[in-house]
mmCIF file of C-alpha atoms in Angstrom:
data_model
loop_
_atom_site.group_PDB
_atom_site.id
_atom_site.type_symbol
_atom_site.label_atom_id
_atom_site.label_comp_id
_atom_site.label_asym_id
_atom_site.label_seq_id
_atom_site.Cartn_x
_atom_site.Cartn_y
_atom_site.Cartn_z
ATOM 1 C CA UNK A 131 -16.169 142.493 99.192
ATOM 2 C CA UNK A 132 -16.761 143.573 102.744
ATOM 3 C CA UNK A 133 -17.528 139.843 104.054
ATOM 4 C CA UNK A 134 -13.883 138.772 102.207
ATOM 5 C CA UNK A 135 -12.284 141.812 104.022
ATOM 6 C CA UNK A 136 -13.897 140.812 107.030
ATOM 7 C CA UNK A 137 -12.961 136.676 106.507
ATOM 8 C CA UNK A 138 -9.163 138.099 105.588
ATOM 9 C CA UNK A 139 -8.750 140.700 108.537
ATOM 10 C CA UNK A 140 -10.031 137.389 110.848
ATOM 11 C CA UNK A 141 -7.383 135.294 109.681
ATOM 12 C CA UNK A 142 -4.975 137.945 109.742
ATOM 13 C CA UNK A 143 -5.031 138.015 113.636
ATOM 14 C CA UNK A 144 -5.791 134.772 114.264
ATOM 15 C CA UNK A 145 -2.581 134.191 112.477
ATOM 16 C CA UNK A 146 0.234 136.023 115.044
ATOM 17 C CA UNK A 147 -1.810 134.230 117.953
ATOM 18 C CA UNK A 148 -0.712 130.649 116.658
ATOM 19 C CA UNK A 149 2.400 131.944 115.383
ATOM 20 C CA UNK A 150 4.235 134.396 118.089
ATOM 21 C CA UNK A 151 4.665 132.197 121.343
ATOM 22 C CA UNK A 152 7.747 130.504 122.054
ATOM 23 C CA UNK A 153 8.805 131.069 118.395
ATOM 24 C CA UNK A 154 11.571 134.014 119.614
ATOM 25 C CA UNK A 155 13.478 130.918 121.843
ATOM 26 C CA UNK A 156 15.958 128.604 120.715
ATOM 27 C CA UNK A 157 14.179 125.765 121.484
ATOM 28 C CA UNK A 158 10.357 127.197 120.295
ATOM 29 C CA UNK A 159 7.285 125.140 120.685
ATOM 30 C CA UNK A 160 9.078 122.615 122.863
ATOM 31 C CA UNK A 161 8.738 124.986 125.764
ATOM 32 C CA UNK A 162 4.844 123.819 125.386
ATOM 33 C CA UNK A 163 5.744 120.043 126.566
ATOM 34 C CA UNK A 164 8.598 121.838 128.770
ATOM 35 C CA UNK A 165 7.196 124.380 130.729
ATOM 36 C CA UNK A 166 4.401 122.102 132.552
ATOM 37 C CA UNK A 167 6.869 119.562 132.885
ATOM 38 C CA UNK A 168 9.380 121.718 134.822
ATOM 39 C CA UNK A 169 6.374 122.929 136.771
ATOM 40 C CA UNK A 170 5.469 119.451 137.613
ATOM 41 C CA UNK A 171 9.236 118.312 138.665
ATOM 42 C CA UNK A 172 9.446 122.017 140.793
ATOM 43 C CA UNK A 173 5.939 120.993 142.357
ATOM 44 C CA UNK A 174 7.088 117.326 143.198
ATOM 45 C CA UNK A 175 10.425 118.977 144.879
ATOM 46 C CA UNK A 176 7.700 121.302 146.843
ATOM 47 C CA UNK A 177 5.544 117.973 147.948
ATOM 48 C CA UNK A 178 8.848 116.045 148.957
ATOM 49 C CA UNK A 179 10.039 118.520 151.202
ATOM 50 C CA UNK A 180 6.358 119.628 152.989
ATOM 51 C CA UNK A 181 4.959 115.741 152.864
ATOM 52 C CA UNK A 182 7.648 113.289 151.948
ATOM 53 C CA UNK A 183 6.898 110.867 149.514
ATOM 54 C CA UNK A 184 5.558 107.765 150.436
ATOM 55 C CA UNK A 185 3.515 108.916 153.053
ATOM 56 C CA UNK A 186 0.324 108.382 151.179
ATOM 57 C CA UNK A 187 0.702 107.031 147.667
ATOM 58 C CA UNK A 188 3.614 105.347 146.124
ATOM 59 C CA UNK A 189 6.473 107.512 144.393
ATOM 60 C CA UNK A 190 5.709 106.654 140.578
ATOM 61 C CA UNK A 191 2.003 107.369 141.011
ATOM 62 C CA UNK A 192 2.732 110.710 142.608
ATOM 63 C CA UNK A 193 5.267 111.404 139.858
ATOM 64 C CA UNK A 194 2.853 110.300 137.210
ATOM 65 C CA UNK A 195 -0.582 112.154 139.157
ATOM 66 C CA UNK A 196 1.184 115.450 139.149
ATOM 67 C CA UNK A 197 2.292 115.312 135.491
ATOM 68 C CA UNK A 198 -0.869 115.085 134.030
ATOM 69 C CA UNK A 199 -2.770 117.300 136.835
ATOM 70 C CA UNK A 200 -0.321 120.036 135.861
ATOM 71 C CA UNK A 201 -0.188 119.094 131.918
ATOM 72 C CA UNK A 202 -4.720 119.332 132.157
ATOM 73 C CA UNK A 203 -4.464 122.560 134.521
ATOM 74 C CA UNK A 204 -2.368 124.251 131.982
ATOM 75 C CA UNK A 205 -4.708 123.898 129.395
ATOM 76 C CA UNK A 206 -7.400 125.804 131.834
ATOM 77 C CA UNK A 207 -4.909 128.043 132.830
ATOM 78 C CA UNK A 208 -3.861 129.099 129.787
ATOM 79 C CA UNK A 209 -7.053 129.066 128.016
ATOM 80 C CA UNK A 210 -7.990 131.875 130.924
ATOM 81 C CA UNK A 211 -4.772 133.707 130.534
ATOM 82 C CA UNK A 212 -5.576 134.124 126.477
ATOM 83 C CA UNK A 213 -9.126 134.452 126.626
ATOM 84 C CA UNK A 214 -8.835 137.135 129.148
ATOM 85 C CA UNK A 215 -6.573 139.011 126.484
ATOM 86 C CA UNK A 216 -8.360 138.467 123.545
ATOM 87 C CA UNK A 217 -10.803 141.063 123.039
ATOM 88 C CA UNK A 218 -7.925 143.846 124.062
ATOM 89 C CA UNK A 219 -5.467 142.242 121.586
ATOM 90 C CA UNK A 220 -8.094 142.401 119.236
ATOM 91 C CA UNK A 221 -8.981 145.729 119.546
ATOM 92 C CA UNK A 222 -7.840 146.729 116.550
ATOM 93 C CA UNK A 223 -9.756 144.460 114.372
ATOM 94 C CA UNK A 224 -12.917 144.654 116.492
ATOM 95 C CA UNK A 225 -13.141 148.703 115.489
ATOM 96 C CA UNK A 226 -12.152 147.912 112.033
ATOM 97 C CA UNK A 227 -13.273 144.938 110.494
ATOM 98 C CA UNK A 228 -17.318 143.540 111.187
ATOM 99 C CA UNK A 229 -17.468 139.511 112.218
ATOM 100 C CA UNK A 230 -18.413 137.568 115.622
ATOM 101 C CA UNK A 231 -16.668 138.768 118.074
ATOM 102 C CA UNK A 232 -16.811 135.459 119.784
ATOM 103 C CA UNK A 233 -14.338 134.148 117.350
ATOM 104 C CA UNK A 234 -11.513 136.018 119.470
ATOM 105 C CA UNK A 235 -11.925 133.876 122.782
ATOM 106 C CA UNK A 236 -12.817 130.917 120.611
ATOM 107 C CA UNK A 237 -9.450 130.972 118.942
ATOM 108 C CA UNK A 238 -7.426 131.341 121.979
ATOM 109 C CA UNK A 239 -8.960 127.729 123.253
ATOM 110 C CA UNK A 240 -8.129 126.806 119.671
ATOM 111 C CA UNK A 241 -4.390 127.435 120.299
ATOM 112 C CA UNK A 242 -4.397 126.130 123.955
ATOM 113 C CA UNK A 243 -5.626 123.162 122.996
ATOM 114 C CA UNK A 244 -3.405 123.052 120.034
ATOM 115 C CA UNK A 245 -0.503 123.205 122.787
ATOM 116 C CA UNK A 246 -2.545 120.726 125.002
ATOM 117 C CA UNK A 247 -2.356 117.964 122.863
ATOM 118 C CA UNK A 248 1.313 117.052 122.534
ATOM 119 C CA UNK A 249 1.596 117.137 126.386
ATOM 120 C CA UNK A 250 -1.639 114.205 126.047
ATOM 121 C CA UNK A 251 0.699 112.791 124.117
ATOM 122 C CA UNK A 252 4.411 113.011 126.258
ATOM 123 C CA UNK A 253 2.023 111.883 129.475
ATOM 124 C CA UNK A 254 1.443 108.488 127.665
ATOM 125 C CA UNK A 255 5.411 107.889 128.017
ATOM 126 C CA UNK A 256 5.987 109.139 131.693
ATOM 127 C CA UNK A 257 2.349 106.594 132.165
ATOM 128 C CA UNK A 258 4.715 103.596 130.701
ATOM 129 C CA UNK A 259 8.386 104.925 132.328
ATOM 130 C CA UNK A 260 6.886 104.895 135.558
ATOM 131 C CA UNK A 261 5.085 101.436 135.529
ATOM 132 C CA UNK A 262 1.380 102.857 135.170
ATOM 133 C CA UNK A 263 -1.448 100.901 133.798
ATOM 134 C CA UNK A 264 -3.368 101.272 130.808
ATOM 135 C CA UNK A 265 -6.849 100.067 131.002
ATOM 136 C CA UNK A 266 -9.963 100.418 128.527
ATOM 137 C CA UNK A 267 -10.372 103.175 131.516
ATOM 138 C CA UNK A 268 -8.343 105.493 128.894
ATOM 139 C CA UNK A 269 -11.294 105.138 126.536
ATOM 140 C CA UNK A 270 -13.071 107.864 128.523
ATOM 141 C CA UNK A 271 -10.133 110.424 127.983
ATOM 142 C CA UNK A 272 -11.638 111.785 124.725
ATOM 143 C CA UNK A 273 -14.568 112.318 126.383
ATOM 144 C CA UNK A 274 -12.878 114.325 129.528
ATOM 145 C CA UNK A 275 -11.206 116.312 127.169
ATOM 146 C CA UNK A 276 -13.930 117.179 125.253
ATOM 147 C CA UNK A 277 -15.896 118.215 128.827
ATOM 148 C CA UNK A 278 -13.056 120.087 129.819
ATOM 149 C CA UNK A 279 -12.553 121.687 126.524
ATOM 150 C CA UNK A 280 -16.133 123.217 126.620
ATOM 151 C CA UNK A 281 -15.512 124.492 130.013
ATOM 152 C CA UNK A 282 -12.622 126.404 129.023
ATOM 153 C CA UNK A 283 -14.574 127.913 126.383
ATOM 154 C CA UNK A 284 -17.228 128.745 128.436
ATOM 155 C CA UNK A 285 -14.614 130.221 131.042
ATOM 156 C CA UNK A 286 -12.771 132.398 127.956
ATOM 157 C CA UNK A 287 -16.193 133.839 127.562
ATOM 158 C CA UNK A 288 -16.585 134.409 130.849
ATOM 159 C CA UNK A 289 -13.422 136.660 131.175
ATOM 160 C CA UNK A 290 -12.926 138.148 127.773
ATOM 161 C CA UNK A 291 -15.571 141.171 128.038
ATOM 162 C CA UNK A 292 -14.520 141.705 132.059
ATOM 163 C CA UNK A 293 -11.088 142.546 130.915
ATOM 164 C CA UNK A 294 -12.568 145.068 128.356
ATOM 165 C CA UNK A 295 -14.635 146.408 131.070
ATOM 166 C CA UNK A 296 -12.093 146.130 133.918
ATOM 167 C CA UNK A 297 -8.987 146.122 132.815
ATOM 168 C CA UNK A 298 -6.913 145.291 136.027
ATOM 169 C CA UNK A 299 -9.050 141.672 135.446
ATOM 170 C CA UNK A 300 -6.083 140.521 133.259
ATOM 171 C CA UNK A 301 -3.729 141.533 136.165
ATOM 172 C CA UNK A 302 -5.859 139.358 138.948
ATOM 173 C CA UNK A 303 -6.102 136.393 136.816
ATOM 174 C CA UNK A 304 -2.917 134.638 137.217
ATOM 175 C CA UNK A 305 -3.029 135.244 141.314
ATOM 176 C CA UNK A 306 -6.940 134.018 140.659
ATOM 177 C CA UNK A 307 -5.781 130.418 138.473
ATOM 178 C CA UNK A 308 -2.657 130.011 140.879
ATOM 179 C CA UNK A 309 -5.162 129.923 143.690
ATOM 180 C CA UNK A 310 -7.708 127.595 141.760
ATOM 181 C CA UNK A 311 -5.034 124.829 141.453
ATOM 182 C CA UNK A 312 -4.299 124.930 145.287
ATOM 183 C CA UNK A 313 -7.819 124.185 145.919
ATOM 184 C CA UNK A 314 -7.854 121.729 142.693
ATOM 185 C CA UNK A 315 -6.400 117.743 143.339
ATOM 186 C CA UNK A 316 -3.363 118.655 141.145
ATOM 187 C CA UNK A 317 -0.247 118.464 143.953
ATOM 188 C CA UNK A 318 -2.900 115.952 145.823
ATOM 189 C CA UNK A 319 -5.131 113.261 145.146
ATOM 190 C CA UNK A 320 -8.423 113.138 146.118
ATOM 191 C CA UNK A 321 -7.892 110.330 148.827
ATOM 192 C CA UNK A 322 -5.761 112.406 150.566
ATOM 193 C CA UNK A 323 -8.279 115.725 151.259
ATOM 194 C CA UNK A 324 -9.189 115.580 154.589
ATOM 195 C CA UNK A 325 -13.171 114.689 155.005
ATOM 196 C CA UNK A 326 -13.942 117.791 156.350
ATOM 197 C CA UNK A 327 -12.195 119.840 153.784
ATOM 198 C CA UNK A 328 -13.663 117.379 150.736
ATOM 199 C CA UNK A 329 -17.122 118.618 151.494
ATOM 200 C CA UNK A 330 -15.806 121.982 150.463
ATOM 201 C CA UNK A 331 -13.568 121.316 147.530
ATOM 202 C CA UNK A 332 -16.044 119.073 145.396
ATOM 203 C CA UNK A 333 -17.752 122.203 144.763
ATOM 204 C CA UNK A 334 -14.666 123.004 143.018
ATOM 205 C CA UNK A 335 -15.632 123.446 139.052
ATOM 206 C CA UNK A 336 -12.667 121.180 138.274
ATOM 207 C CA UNK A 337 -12.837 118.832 140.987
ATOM 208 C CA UNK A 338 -15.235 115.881 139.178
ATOM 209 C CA UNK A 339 -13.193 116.628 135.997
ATOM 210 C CA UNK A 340 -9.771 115.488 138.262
ATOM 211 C CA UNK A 341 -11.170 113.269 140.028
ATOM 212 C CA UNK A 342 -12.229 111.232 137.303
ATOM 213 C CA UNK A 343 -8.936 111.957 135.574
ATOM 214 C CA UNK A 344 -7.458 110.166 138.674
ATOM 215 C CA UNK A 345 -9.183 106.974 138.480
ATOM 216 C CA UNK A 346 -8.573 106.944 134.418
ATOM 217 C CA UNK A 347 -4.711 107.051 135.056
ATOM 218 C CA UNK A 348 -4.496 104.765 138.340
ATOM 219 C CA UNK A 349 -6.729 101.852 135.858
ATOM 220 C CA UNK A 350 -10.046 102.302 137.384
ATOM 221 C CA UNK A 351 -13.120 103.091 135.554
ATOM 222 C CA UNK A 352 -14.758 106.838 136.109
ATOM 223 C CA UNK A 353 -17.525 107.075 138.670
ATOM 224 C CA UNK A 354 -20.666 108.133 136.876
ATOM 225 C CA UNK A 355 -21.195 110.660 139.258
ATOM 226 C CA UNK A 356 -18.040 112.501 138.039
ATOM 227 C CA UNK A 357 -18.540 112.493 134.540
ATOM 228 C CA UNK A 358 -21.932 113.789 135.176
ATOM 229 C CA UNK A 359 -20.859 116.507 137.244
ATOM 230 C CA UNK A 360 -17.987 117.536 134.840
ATOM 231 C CA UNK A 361 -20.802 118.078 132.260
ATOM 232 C CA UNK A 362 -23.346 119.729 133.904
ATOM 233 C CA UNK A 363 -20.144 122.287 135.414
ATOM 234 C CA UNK A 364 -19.736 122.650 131.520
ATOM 235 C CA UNK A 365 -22.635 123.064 130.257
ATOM 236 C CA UNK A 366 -23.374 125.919 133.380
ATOM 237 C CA UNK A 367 -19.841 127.732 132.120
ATOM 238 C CA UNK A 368 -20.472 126.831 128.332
ATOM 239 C CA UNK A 369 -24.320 128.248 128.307
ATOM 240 C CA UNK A 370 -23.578 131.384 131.083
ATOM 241 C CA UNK A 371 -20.362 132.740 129.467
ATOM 242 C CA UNK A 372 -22.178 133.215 126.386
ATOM 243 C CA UNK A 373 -25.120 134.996 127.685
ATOM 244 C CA UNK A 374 -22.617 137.188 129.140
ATOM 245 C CA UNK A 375 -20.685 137.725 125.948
ATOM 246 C CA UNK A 376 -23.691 137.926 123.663
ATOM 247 C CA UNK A 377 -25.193 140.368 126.330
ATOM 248 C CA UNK A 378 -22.108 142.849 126.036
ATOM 249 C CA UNK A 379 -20.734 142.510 122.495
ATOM 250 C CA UNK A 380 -22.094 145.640 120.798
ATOM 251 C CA UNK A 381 -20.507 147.460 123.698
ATOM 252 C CA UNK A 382 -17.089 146.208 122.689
ATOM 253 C CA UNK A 383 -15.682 148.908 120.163
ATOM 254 C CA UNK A 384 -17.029 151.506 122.671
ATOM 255 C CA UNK A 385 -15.007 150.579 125.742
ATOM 256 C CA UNK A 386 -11.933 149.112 123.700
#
């Protein structure tokens, strides 16, 4: 009886999480494809006006480089957003109810990548409308999503038990993620970092998954070196946010 209680109250608030976003608007879960999209188009405004177009790439492939930079940063950034929260929103089934408390920041990467996938799937027609090729580079996406996927999670578990612990960590993290995709080749591509700022920036977390994502999209196979880096970043965030959780989780109902 208590492990159906416990398999019921888990479903019970993983429930609202999938359900309550965007469902409150008139046009609901279309804000998911939306909301990056207008990002993209306000970013691409920004980039016209400080570096005019042209200047270094051609104006469909920066159209098309900073839709799916800002569609994949999303999915981090909202994956860290949710998986900073989901211990506190939990609170009140972590003092009631007995289950892995990993499951909380495991189901908020469930749902962003639940929202991910449609943009995937909207890029694939800006790739087309804006005369980008498709090569059997594109074969290597499931795996890049899959790397970056596992990072997130690692990341969510990362974050989850410093919000419980410091709660003004949920307040930093958007002013912490808006910084990240400065430093990230999202409004740039890699060709245009300066050498002496490149040295710097590969040691960016994200910066092998991007850069990779880059030559995917512009028809050019992935550089081994990047896909191996992507893993091994991870496998370091996969394997050290779960010490971290694991290493903290029976102080959860205390501090919550």
């Amino acid at each position: 009886h208590t492990r159906l209680r416990t398999v019921t109250g888990v479903q019970t608030c993983a429930l609202p999480i999938f359900k309550a976003e965007h469902y409150d608007s008139a046009i609901g879960q279309f804000w998911v494809v939306l909301d990056p999209l207008f990002l993209a188009a306000v970013y691409f405004l920004l980039r016209s006006v400080v570096r005019p177009v042209g200047a270094g790439a051609p104006r469909n492939e920066v159209i098309a480089h900073l839709i799916w930079a800002v569609f994949f940063f999303t999915f981090t950034q909202h994956v860290v957003a949710a998986g900073s929260r989901s211990l506190v929103n939990g609170r009140g089934l972590i003092l009631n109810a007995s289950f892995p408390r990993a499951v909380l920041p495991i189901v908020a990467v469930v749902k962003s990548a639940c929202d991910f996938g449609p943009t995937l799937l909207v890029y694939f027609i800006f790739q087309a409308l804006l005369g980008q090729p498709f090569t059997l580079a594109m074969c290597y996406l499931p795996l890049i999503v899959v790397t970056l996927t596992v990072f997130n999670l690692g990341i969510a578990l990362l974050v989850a038990p410093l919000t419980v612990f410091f709660r003004d960590t949920a307040n930093i993290i958007p002013y912490v993620t808006r910084i990240w995709m400065y430093i990230t080749p999202v409004l740039f591509a890699t060709y245009e970092i300066p050498p002496n700022l490149k040295t710097y920036l590969q040691w960016n977390p994200l910066y092998p998954v991007f850069a990779a994502l880059e030559q995917i999209f512009t028809g050019q196979m992935p550089s081994t070196g990047y896909l191996l880096g992507g893993a091994a970043w991870a496998l370091v965030a996969c394997v050290g946010g779960s010490i971290v959780f694991l290493s903290r989780e029976r102080e959860f109902a205390v501090r919550l």
